[in-house]
PDB file of C-alpha atoms in Angstrom:
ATOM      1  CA  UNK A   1      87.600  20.183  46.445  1.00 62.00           C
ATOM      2  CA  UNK A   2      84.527  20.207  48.563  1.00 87.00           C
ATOM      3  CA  UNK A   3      84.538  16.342  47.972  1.00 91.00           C
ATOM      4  CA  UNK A   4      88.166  15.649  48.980  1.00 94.00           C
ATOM      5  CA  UNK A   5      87.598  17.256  52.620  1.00 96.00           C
ATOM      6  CA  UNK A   6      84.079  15.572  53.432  1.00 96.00           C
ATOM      7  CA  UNK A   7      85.715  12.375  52.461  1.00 97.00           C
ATOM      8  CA  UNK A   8      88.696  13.684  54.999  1.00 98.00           C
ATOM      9  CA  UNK A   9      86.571  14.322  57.679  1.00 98.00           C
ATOM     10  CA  UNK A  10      84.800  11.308  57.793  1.00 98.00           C
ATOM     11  CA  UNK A  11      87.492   8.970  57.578  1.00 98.00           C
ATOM     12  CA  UNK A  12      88.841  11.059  60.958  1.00 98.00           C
ATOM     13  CA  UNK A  13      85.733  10.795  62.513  1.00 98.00           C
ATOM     14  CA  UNK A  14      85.738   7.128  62.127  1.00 98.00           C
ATOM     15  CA  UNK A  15      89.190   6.714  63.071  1.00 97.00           C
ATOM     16  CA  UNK A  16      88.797   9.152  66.292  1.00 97.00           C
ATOM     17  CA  UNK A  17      85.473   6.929  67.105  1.00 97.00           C
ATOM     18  CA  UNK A  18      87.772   4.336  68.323  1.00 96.00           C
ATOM     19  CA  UNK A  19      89.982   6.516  70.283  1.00 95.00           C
ATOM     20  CA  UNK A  20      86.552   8.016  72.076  1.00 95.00           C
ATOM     21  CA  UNK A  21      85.034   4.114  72.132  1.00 93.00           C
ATOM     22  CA  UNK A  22      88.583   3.366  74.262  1.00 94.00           C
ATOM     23  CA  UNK A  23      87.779   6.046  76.514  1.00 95.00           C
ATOM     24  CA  UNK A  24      84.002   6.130  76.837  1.00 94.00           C
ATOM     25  CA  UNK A  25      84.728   1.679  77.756  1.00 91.00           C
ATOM     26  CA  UNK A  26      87.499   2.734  79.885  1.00 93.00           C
ATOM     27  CA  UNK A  27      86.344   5.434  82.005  1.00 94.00           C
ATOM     28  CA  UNK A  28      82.836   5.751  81.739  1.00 93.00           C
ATOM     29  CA  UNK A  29      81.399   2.105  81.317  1.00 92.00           C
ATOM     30  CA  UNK A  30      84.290   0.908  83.550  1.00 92.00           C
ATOM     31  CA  UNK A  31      83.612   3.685  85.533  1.00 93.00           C
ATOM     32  CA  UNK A  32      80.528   6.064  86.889  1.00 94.00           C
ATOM     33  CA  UNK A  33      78.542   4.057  84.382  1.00 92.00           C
ATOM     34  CA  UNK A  34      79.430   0.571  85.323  1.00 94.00           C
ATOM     35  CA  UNK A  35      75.632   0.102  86.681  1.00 91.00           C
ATOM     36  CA  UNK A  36      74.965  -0.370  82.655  1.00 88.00           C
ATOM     37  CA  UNK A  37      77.854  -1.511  81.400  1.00 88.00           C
ATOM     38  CA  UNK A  38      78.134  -4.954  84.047  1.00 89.00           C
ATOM     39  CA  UNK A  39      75.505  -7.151  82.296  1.00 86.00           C
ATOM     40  CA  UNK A  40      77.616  -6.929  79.799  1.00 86.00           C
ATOM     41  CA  UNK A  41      80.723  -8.808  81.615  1.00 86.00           C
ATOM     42  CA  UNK A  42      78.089 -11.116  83.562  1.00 80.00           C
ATOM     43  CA  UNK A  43      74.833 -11.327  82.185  1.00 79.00           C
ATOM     44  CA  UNK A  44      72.072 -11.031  85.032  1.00 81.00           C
ATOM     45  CA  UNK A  45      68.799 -11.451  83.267  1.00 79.00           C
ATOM     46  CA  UNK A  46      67.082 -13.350  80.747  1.00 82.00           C
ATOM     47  CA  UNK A  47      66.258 -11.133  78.035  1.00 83.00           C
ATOM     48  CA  UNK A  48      68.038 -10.842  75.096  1.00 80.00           C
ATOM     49  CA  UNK A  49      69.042  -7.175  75.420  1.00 83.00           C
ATOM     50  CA  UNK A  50      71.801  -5.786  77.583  1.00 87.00           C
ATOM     51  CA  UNK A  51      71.452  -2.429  79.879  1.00 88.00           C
ATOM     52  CA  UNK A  52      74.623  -1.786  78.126  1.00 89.00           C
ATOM     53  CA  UNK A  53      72.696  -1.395  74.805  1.00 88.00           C
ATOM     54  CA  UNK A  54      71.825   2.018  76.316  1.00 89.00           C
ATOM     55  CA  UNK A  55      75.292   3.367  75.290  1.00 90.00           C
ATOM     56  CA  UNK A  56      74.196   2.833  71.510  1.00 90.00           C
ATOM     57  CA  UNK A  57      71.593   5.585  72.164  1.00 92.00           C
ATOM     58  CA  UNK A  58      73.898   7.619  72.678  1.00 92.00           C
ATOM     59  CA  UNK A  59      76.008   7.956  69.717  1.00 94.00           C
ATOM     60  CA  UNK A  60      73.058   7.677  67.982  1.00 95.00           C
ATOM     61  CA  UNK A  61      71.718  10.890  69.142  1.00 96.00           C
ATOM     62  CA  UNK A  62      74.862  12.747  68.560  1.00 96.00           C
ATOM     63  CA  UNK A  63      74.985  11.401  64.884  1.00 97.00           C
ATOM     64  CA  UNK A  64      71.734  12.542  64.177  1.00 97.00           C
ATOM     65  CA  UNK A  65      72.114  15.678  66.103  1.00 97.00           C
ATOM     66  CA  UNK A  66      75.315  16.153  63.053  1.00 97.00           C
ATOM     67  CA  UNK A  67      72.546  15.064  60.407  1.00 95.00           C
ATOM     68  CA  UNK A  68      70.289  17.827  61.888  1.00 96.00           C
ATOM     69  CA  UNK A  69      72.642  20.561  62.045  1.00 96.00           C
ATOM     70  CA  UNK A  70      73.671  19.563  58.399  1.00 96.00           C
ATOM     71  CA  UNK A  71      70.343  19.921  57.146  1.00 94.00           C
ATOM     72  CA  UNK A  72      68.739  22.611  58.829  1.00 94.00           C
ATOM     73  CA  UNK A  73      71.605  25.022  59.822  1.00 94.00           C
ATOM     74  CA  UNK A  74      73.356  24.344  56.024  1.00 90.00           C
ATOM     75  CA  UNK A  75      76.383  23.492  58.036  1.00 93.00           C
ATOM     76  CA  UNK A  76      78.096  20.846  55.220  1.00 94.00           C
ATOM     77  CA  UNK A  77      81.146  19.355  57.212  1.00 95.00           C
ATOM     78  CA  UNK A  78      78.512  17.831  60.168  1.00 97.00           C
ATOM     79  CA  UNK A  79      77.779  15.107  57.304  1.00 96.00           C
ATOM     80  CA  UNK A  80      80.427  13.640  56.916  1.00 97.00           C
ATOM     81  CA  UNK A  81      81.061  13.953  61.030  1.00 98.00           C
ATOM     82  CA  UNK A  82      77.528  12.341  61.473  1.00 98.00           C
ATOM     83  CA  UNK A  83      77.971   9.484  58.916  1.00 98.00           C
ATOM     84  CA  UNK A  84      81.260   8.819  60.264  1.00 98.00           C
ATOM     85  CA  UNK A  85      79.992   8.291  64.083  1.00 97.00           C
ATOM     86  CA  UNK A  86      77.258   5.809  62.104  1.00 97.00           C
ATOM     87  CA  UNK A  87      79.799   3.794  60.408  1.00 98.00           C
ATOM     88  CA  UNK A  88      81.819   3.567  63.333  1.00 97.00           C
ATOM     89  CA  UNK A  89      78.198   2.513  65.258  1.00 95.00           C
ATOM     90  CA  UNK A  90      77.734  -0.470  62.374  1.00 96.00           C
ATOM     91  CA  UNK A  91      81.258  -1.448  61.921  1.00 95.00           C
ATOM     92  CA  UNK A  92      81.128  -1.632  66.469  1.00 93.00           C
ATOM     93  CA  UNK A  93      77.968  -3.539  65.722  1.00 92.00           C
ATOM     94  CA  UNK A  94      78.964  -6.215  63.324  1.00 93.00           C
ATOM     95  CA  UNK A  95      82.098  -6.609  64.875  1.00 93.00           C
ATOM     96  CA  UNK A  96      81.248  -6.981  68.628  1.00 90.00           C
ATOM     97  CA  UNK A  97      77.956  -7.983  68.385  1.00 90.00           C
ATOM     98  CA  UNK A  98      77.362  -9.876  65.656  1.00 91.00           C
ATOM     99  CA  UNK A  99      80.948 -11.447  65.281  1.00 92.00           C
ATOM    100  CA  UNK A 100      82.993 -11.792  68.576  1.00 89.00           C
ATOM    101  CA  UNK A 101      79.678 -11.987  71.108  1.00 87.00           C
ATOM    102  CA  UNK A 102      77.540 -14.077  68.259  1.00 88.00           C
ATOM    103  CA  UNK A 103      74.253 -12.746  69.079  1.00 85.00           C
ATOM    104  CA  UNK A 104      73.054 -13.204  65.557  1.00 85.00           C
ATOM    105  CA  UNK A 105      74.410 -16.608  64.367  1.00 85.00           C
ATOM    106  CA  UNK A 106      76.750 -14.895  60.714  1.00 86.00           C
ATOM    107  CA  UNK A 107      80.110 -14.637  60.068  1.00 84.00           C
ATOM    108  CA  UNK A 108      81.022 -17.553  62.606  1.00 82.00           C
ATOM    109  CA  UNK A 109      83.142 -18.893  59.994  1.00 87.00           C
ATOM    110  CA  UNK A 110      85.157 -15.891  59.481  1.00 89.00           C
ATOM    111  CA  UNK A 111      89.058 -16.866  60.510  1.00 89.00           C
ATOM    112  CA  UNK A 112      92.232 -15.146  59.207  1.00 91.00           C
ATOM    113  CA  UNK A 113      94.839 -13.375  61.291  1.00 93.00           C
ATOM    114  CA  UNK A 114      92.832 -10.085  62.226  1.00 92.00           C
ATOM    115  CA  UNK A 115      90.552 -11.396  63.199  1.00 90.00           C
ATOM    116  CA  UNK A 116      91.597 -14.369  65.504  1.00 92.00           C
ATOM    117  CA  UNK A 117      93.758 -11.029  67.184  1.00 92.00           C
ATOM    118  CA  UNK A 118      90.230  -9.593  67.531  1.00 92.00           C
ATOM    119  CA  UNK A 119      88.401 -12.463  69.488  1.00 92.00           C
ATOM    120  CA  UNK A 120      91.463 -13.258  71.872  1.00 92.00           C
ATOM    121  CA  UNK A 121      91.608  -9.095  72.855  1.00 91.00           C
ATOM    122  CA  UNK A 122      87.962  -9.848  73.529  1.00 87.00           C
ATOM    123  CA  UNK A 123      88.415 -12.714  75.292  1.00 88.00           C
ATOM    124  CA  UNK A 124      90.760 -11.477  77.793  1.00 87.00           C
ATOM    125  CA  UNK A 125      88.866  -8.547  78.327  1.00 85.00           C
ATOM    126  CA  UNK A 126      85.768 -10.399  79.482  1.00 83.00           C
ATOM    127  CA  UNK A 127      87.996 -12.085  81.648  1.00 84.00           C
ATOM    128  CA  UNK A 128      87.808 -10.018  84.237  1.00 75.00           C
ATOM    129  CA  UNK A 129      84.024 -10.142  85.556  1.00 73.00           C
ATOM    130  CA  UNK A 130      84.480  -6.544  87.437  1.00 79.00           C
ATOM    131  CA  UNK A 131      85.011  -3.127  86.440  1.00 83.00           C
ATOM    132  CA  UNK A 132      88.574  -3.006  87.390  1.00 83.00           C
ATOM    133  CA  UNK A 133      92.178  -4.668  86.511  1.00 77.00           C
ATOM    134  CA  UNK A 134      90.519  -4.692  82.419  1.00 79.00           C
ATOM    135  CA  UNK A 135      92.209  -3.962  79.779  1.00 83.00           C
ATOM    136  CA  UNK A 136      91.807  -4.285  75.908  1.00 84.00           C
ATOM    137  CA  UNK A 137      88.848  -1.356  75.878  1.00 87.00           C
ATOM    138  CA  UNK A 138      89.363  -0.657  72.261  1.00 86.00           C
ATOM    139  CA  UNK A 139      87.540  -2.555  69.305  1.00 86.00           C
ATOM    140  CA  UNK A 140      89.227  -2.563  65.943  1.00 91.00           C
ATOM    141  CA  UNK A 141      92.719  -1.394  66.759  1.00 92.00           C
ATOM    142  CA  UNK A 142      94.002  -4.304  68.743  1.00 90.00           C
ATOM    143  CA  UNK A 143      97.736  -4.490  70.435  1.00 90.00           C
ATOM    144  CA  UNK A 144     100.355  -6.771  68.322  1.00 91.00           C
ATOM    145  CA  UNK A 145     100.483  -9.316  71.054  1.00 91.00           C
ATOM    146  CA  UNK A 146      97.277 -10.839  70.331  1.00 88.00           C
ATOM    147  CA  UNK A 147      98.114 -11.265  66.588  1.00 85.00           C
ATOM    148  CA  UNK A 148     101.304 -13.654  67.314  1.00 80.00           C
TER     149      UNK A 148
END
């Protein structure tokens, strides 16, 4: 039975990842924390990495904060909570960085219906070079319009 909830939790922890993604973009990269977030709308510097690439940190620490508290406090259900917030972290990873922003050269042939809807919610979020009048803050769940 034990099995059944871990697998439970961490399929809501990845789906609630891309509620808090929405809102962390939104609010706080859009917002208070636009100072990291801007080089990633208009890229002011030559090096490869983005001060946005700070928010990775981040989730990173929380996820192994739940891998800590897992293994030293014997609490079970911060697993599956931890893993979760890393898969959400990859699947973030290959989609916006690797696949819509191409900053490894793979899956630049990939081209089906999802993922066309993907790009052009992308797109016309980078559209707008300031942290106001955005929209589209999300990553995988994307509004109908863009798949028509």
């Amino acid at each position: 039975m034990q099995t059944v909830y871990w697998i439970l939790i961490f399929l809501a922890t990845f789906f609630v990842m891309e509620f808090n993604a929405w809102f962390t973009h939104k609010y706080i990269m859009h917002g208070f924390l636009w100072t990291l977030h801007r080089d990633h709308h208009h890229k002011d510097h030559k090096s490869w990495f983005e001060r946005n690439d700070a928010f990775f940190l981040f989730y990173a620490v929380v996820s192994m904060g739940c891998w800590y508290l897992w293994g030293e406090q014997n609490l079970w259900y911060f697993l599956p909570i931890g893993i979760g917030i890393m898969a959400y972290g990859l699947a973030y990873f290959i989609v916006h960085d690797i696949f819509i922003h191409q900053r490894f050269k793979w899956l630049r042939n990939i081209d089906n219906k999802y993922a066309r809807g993907v790009r052009r919610a992308h797109k016309i979020h980078h559209k707008h070079l300031g942290k106001d009048k955005g929209e589209n803050f999300g990553m995988l769940i994307v509004p109908l319009k863009y798949f028509k």
